[in-house]
Short mmCIF file of N, CA and C and ligand atoms in Angstrom, two decimals:
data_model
loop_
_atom_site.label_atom_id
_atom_site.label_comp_id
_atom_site.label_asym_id
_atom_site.label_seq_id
_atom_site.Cartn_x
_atom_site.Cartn_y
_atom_site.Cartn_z
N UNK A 1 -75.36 -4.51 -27.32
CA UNK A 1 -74.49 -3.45 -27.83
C UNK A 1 -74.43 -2.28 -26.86
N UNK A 2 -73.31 -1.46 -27.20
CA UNK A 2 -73.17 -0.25 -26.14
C UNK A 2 -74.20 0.81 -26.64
N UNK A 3 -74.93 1.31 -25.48
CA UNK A 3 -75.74 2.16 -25.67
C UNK A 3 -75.36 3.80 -26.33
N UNK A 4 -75.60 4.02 -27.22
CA UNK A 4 -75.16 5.21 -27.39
C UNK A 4 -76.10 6.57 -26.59
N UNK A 5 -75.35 7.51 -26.33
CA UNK A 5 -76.11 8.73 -25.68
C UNK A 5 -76.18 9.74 -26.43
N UNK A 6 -77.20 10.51 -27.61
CA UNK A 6 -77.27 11.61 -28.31
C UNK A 6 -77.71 12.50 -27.86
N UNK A 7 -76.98 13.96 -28.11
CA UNK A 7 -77.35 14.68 -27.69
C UNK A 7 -78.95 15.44 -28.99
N UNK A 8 -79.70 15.84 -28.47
CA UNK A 8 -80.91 16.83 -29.39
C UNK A 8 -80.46 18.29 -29.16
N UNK A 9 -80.25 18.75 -30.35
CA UNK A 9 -80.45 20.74 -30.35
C UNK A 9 -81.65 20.98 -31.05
N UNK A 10 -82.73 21.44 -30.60
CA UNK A 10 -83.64 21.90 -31.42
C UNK A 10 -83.45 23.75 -31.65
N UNK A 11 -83.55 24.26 -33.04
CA UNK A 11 -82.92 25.02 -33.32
C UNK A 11 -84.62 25.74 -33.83
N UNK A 12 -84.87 27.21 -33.48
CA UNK A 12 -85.80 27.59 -34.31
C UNK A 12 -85.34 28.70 -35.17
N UNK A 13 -85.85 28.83 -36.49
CA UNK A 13 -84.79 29.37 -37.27
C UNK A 13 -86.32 30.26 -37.94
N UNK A 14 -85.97 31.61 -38.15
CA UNK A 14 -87.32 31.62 -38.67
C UNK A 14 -86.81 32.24 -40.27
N UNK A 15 -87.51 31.93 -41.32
CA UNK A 15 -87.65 32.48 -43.12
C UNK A 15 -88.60 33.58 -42.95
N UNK A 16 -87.76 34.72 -43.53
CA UNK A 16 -88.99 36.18 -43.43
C UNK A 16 -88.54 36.63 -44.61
N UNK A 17 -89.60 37.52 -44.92
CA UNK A 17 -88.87 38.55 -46.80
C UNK A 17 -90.87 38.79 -47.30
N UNK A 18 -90.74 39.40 -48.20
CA UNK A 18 -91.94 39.57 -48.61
C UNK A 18 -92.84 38.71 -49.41
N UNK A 19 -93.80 38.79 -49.65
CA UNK A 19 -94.43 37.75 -50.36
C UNK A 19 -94.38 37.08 -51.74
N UNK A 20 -94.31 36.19 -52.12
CA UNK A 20 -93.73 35.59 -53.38
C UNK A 20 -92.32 35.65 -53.79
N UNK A 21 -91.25 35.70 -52.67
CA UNK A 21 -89.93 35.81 -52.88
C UNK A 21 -89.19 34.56 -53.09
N UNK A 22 -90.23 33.53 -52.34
CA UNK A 22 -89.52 31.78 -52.56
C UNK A 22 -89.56 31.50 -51.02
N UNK A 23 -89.68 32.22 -50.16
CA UNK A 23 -89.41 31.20 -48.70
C UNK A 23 -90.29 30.10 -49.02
N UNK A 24 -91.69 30.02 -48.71
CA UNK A 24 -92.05 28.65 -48.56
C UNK A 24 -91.54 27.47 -49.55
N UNK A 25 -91.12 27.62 -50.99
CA UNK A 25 -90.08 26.94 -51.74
C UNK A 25 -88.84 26.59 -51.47
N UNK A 26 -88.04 27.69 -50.96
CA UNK A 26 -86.78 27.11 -50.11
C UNK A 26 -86.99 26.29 -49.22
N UNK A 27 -88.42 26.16 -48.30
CA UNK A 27 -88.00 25.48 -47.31
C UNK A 27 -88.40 23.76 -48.01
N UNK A 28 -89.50 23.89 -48.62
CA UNK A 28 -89.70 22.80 -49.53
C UNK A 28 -88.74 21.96 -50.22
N UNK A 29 -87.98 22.95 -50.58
CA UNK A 29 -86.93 22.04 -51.95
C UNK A 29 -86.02 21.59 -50.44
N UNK A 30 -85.35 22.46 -49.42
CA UNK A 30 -84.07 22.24 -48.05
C UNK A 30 -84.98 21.12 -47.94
N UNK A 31 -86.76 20.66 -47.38
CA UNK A 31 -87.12 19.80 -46.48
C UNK A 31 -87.16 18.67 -47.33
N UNK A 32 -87.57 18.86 -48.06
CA UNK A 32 -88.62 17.68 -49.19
C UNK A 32 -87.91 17.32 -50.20
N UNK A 33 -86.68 18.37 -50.66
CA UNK A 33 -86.54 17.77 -51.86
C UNK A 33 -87.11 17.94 -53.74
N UNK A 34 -88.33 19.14 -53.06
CA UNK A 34 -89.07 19.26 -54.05
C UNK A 34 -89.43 20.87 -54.65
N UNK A 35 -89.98 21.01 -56.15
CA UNK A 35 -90.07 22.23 -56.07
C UNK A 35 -91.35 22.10 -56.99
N UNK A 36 -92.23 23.48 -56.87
CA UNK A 36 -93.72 23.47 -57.63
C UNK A 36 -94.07 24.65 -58.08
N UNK A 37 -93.71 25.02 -59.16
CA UNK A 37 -94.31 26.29 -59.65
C UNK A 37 -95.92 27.07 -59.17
N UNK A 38 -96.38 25.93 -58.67
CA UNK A 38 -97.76 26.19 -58.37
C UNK A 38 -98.02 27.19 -57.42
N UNK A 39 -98.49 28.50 -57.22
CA UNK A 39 -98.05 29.31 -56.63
C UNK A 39 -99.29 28.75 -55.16
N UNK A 40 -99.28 28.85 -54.27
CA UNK A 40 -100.02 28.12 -52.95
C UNK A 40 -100.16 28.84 -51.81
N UNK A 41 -100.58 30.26 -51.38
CA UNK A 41 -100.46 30.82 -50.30
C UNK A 41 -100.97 30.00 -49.24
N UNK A 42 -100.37 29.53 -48.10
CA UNK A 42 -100.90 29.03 -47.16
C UNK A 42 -101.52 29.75 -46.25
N UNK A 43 -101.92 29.76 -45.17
CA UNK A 43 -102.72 30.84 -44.38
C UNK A 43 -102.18 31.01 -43.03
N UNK A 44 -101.75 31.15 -42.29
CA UNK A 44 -100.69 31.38 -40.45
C UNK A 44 -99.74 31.11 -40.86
N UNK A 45 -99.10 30.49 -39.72
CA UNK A 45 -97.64 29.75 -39.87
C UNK A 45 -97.28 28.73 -39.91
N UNK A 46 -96.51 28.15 -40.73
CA UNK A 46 -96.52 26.97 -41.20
C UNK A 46 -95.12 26.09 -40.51
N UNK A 47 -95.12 25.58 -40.21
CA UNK A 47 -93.36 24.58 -39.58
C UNK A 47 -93.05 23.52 -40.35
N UNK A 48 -91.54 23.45 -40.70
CA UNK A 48 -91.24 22.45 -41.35
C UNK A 48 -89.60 21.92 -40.46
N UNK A 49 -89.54 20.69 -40.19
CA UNK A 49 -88.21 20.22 -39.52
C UNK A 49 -87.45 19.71 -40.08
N UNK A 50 -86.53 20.04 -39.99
CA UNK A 50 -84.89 19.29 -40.94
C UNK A 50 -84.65 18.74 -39.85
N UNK A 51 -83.76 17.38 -40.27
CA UNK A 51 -83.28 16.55 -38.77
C UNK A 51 -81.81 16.66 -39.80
N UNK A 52 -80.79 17.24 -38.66
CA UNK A 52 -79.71 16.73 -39.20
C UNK A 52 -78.28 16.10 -38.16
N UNK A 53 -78.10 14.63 -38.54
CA UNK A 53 -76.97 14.35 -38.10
C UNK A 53 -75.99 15.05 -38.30
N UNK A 54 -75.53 15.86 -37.04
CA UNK A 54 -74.45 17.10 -37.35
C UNK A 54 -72.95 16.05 -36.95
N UNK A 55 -72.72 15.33 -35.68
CA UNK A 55 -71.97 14.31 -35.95
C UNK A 55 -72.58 13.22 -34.86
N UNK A 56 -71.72 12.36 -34.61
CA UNK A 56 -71.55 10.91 -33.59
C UNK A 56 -72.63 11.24 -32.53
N UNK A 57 -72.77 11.94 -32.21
CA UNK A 57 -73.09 12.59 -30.92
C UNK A 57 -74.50 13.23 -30.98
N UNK A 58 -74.18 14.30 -31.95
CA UNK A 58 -75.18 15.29 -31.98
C UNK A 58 -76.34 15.24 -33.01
N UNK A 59 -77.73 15.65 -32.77
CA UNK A 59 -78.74 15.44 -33.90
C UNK A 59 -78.98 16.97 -34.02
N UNK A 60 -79.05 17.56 -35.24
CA UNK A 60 -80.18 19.16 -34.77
C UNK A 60 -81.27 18.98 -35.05
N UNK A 61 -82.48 19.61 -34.48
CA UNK A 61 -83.64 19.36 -35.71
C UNK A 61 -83.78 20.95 -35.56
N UNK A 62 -83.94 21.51 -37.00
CA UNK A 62 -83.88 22.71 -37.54
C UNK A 62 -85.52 22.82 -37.58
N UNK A 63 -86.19 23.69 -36.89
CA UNK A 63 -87.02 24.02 -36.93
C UNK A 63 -88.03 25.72 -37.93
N UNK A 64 -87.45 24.94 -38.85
CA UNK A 64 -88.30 26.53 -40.30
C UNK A 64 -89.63 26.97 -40.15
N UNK A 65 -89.31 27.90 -39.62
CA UNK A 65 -90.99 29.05 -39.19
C UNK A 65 -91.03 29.70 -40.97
N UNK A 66 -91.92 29.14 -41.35
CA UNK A 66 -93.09 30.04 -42.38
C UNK A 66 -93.74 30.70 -42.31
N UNK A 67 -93.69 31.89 -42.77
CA UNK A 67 -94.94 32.95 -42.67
C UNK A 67 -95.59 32.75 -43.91
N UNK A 68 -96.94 32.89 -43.44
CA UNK A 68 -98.13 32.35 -44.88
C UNK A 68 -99.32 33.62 -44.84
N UNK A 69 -99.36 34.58 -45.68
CA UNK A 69 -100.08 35.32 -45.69
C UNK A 69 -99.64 36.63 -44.62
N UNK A 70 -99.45 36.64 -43.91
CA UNK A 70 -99.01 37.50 -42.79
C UNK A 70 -97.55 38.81 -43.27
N UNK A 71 -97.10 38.26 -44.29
CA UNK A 71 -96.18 38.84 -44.68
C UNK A 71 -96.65 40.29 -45.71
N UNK A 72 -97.79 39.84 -45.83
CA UNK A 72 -98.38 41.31 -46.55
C UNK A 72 -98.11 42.40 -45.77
N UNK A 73 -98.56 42.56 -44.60
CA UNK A 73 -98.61 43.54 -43.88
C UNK A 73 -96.91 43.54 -42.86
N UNK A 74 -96.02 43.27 -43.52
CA UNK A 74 -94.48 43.62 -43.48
C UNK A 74 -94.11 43.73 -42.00
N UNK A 75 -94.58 43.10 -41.06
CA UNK A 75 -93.82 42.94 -39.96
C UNK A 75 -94.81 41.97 -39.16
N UNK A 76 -94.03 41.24 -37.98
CA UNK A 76 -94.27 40.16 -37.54
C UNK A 76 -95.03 40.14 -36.05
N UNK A 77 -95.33 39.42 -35.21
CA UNK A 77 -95.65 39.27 -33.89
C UNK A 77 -94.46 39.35 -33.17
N UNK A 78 -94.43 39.75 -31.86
CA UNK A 78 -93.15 39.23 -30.92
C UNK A 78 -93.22 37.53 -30.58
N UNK A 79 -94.52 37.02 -30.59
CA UNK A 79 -94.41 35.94 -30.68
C UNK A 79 -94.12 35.03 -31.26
N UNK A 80 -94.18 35.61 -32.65
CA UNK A 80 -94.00 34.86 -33.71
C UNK A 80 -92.10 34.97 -33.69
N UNK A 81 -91.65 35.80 -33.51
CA UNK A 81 -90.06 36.11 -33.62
C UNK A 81 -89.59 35.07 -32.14
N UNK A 82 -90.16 34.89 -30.89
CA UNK A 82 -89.95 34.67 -29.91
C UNK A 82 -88.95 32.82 -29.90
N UNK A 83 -87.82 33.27 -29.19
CA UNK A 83 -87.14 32.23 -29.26
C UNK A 83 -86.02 31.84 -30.55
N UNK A 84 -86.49 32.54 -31.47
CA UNK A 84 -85.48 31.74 -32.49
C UNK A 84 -83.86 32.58 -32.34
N UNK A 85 -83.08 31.49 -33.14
CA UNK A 85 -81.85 31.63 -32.58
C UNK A 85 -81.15 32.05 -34.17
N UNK A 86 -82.01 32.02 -35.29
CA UNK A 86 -81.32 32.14 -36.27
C UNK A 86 -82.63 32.76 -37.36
N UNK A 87 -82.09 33.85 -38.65
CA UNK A 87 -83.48 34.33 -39.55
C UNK A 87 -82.76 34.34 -40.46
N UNK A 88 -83.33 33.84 -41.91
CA UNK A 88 -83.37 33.75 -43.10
C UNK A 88 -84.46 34.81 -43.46
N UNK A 89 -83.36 35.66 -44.20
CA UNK A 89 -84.46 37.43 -45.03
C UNK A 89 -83.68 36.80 -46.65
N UNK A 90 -85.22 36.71 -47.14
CA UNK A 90 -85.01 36.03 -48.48
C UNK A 90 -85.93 37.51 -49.32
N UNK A 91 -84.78 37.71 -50.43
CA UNK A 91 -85.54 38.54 -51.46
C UNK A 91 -85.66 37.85 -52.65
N UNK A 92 -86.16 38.42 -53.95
CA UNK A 92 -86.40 37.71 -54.69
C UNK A 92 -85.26 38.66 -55.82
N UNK A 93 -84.62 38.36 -56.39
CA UNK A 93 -83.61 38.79 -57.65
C UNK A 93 -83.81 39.56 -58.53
N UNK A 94 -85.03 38.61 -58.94
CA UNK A 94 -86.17 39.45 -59.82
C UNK A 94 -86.82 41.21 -60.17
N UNK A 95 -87.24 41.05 -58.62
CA UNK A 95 -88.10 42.20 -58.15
C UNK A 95 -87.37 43.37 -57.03
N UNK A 96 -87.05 43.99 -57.56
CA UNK A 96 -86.22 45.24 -56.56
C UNK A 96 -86.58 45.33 -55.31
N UNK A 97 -88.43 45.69 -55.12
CA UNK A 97 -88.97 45.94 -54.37
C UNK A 97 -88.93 45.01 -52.99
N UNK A 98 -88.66 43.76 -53.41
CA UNK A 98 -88.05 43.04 -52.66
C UNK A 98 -86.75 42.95 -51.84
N UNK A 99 -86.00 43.54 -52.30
CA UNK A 99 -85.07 43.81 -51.64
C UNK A 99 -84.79 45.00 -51.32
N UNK A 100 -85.57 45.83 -51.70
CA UNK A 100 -85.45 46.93 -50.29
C UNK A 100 -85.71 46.95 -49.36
N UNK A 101 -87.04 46.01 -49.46
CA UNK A 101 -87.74 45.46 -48.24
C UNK A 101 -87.15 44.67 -47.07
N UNK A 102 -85.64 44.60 -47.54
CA UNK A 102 -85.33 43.32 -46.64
C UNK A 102 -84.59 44.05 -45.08
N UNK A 103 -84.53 45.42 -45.37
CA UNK A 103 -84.05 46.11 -44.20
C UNK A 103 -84.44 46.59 -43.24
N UNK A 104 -86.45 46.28 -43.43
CA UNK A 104 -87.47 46.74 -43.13
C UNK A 104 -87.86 45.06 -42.26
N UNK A 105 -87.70 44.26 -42.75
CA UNK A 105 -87.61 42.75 -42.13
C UNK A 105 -86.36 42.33 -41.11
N UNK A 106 -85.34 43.21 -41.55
CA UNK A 106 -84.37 43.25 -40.34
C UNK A 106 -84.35 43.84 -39.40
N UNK A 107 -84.62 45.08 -39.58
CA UNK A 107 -85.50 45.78 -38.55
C UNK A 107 -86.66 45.46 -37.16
N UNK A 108 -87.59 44.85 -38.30
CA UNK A 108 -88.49 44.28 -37.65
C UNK A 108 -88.21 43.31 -36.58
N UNK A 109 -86.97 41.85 -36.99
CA UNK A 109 -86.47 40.83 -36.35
C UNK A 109 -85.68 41.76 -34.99
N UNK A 110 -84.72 42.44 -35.52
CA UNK A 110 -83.97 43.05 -34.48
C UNK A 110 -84.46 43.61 -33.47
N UNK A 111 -85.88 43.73 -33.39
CA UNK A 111 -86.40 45.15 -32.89
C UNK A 111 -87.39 44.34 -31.46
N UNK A 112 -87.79 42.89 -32.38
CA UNK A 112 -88.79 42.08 -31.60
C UNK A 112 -88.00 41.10 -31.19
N UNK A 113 -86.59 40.69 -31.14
CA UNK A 113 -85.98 39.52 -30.28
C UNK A 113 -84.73 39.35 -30.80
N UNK A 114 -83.40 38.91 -29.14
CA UNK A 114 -82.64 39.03 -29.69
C UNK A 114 -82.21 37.90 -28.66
N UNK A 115 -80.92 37.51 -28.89
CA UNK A 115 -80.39 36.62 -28.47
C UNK A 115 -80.12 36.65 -26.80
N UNK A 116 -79.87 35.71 -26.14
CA UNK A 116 -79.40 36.29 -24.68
C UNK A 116 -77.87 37.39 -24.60
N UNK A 117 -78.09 38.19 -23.25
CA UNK A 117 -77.19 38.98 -23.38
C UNK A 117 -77.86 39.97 -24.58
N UNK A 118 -78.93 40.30 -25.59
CA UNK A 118 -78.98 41.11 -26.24
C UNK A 118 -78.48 40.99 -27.54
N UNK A 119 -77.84 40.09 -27.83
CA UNK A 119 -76.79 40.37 -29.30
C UNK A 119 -77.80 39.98 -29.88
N UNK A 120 -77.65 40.25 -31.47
CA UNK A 120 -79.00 40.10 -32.01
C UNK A 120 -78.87 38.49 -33.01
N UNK A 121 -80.16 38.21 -33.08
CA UNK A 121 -80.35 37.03 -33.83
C UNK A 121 -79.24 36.94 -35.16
N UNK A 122 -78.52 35.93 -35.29
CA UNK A 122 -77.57 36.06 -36.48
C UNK A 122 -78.80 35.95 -37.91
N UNK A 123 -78.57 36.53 -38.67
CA UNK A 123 -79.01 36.79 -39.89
C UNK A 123 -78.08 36.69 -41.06
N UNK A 124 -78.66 35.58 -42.23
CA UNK A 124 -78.67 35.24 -43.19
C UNK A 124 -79.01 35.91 -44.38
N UNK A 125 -78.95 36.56 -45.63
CA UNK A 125 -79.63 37.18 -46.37
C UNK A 125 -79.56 36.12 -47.59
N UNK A 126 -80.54 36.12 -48.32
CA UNK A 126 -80.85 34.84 -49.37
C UNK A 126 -81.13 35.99 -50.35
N UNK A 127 -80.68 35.71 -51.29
CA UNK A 127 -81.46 36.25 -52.98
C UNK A 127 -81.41 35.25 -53.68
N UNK A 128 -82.88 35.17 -54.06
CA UNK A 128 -83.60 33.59 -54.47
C UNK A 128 -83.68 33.91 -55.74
N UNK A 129 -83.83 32.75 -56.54
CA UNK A 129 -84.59 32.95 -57.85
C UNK A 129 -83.16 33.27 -58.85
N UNK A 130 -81.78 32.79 -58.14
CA UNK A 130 -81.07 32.87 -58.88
C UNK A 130 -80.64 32.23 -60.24
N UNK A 131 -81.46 31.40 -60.08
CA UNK A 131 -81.98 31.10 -61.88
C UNK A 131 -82.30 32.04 -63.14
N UNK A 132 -83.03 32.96 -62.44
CA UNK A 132 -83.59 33.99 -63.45
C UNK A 132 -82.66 35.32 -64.07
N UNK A 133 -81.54 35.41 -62.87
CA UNK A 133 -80.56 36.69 -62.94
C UNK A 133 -79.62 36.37 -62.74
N UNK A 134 -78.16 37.46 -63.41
CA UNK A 134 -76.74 36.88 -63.31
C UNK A 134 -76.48 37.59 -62.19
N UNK A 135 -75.28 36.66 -61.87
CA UNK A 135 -74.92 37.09 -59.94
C UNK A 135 -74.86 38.39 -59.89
N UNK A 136 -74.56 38.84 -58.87
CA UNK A 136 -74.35 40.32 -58.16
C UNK A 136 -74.05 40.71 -56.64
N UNK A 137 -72.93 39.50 -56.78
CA UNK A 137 -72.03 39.85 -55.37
C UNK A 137 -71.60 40.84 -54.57
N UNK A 138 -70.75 41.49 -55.73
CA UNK A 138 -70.43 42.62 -55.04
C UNK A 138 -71.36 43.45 -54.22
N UNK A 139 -72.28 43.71 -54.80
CA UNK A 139 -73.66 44.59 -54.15
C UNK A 139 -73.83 43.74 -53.07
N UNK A 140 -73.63 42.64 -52.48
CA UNK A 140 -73.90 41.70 -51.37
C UNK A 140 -73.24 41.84 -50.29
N UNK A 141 -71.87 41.60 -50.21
CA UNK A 141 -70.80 41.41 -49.72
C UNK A 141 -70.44 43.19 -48.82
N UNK A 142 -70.67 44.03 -49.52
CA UNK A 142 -71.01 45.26 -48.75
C UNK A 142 -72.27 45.97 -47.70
N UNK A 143 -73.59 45.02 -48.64
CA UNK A 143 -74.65 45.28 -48.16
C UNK A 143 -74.73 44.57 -46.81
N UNK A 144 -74.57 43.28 -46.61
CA UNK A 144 -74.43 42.84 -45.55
C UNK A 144 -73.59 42.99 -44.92
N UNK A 145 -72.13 43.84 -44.96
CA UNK A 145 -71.32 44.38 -44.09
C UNK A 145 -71.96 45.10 -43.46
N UNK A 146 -72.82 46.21 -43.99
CA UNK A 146 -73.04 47.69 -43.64
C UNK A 146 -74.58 46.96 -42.58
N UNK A 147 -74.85 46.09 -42.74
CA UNK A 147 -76.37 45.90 -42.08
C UNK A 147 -76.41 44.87 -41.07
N UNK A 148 -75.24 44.33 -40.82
CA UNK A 148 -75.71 43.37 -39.81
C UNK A 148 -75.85 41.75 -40.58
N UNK A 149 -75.87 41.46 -41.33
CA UNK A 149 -76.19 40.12 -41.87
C UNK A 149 -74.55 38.99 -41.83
N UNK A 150 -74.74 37.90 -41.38
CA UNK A 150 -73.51 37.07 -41.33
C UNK A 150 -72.88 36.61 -42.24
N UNK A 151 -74.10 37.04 -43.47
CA UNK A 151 -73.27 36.72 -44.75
C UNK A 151 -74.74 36.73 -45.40
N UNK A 152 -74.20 36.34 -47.17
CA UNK A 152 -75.57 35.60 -47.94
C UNK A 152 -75.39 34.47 -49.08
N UNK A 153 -76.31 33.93 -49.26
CA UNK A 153 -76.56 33.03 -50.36
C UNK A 153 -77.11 33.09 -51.40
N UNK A 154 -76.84 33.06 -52.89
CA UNK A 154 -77.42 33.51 -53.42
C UNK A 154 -78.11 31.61 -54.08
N UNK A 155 -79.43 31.60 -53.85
CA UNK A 155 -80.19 30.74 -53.67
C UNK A 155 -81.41 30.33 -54.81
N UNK A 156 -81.30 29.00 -55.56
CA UNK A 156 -82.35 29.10 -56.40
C UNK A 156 -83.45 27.48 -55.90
N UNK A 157 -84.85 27.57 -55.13
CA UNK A 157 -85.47 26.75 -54.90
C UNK A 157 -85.34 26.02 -56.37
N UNK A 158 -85.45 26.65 -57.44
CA UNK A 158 -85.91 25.40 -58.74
C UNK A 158 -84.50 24.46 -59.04
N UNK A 159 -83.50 25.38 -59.63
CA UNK A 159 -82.01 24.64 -60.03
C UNK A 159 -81.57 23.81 -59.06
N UNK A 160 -81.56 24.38 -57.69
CA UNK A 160 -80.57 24.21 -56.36
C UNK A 160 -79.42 24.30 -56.35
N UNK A 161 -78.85 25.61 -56.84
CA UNK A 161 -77.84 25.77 -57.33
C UNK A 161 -77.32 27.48 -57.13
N UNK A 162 -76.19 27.89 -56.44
CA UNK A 162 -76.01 29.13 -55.96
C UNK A 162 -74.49 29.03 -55.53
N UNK A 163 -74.23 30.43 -55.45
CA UNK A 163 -73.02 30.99 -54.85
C UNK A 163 -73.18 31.56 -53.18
N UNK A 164 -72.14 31.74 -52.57
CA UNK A 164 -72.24 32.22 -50.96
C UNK A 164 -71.42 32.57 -50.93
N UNK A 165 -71.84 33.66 -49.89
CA UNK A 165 -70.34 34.31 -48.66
C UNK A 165 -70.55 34.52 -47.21
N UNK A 166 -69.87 33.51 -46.47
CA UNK A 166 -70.09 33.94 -45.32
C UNK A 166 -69.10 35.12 -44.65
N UNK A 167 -69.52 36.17 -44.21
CA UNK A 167 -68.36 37.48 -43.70
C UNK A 167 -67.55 36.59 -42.68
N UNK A 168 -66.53 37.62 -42.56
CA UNK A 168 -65.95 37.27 -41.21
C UNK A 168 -65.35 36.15 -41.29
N UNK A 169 -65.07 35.14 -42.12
CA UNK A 169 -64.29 33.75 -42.42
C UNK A 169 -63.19 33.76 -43.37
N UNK A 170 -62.53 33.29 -43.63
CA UNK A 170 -61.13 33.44 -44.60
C UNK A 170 -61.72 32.31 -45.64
N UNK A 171 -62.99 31.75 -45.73
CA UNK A 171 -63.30 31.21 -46.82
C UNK A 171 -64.08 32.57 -47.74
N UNK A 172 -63.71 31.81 -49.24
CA UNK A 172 -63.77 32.77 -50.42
C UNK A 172 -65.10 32.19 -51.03
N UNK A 173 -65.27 33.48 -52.24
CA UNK A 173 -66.75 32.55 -52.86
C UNK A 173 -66.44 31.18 -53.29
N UNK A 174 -67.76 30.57 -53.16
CA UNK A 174 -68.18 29.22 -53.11
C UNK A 174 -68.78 28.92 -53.98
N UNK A 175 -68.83 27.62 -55.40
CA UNK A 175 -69.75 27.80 -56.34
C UNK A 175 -70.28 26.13 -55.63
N UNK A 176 -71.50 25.99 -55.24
CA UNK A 176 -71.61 24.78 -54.64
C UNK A 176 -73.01 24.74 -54.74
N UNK A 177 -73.19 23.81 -54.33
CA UNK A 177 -75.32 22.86 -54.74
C UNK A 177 -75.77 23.23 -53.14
N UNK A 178 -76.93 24.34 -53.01
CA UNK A 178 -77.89 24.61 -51.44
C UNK A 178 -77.47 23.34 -51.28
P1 LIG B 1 -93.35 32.87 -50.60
O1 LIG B 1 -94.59 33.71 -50.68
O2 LIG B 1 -92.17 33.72 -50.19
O3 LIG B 1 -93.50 31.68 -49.72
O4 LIG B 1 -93.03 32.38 -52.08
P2 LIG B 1 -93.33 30.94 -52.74
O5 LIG B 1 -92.39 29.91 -52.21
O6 LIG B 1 -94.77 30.65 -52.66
O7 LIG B 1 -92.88 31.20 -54.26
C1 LIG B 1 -93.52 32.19 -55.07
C2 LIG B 1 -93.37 31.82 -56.53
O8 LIG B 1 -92.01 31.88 -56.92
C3 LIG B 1 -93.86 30.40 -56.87
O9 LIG B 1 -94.50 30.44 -58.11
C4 LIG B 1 -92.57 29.61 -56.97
O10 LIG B 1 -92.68 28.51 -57.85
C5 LIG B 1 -91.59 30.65 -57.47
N1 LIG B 1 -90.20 30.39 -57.06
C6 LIG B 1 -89.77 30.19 -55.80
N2 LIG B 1 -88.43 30.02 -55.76
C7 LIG B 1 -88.00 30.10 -57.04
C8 LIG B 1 -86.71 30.02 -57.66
O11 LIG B 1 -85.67 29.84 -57.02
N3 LIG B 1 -86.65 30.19 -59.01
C9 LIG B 1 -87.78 30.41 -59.75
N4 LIG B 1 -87.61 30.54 -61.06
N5 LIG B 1 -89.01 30.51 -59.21
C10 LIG B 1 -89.12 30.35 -57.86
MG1 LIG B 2 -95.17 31.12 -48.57
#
């Protein structure tokens, strides 16, 4: 048979937000499939890889940086930020305090690494736990105008089930399954 030639993108993407907001669950339910009430602080940083056939050609493997414990003390290493090309700032719905926090995590990303040429890492904003609370777009859709974020998702590790907006696209809200 004819040999095929694929190309690999390995992508490092890092999940930041404060503690108990759902990152290590998001990346669980995106990797695995799975979700666990069991609350589990892990301890450093944790990696998890998505492989995805993007098409014919191309494979990505999405590389999810976890912060495990480290997130107490609200900002990161340069090393730890070093290289990635994409950040997920996940708050929790729930808890306010969480999302004030998330400008303080953008900050932080922006401040310790940015893309070549300088432009800064594209950023994602997640509000998790959308199971527990009714939407609240509007407050979104401005907030991430005014801050830098490419858009957000509003994201539930347990249901798997959320609304999005990405800025800057002529697509409208989305009611669709993470
Ligand atoms: P992390 O500290 O940011 O990694 O947060 P975890 O992933 O450990 O989650 C903290 C707690 O929130 C755990 O008890 C999870 O089961 C729970 N949790 C995470 N995501 C969701 C969600 O989307 N909905 C609900 N209801 N609970 C969630
Ligand atoms: Mg965690």
């Amino acid at each position: 048979g004819a040999a095929t030639m694929q190309q690999e993108l390995l992508f490092k993407v890092l999940v930041i937000g404060d503690l108990g907001v759902g990152k290590t669950s998001i990346i669980k339910r995106y990797v695995h499939q799975i979700f666990s009430q069991h609350y589990r602080a892990t301890i450093g940083v944790d990696f998890a890889l998505k492989v995805l056939q993007w098409n014919n050609d191309t494979v990505i493997r999405l590389q999810l940086w976890d912060i495990a414990g480290q997130e107490r003390y609200g900002n990161m290493t340069r090393v730890y930020y070093r290289e990635a090309v994409g950040a997920l700032v996940v708050f929790d719905v729930t808890r306010a305090s969480t999302f004030d926090a998330v400008l303080k995590w953008k900050d932080d990303l922006d401040s310790k690494v940015t893309l070549n040429h300088g432009r800064p890492v594209p950023a994602v904003l997640l509000a998790n736990k959308c199971d527990q609370l009714a939407p609240q777009q509007p407050k979104l859709d401005s907030f991430c105008r005014e801050n830098g974020f490419v858009g957000w998702f509003e994201t539930s590790a347990k249901v798997r089930e959320g609304r999005h907006r990405i800025l800057n696209t002529k697509g409208s809200e989305d009611k669709q399954q993470c």
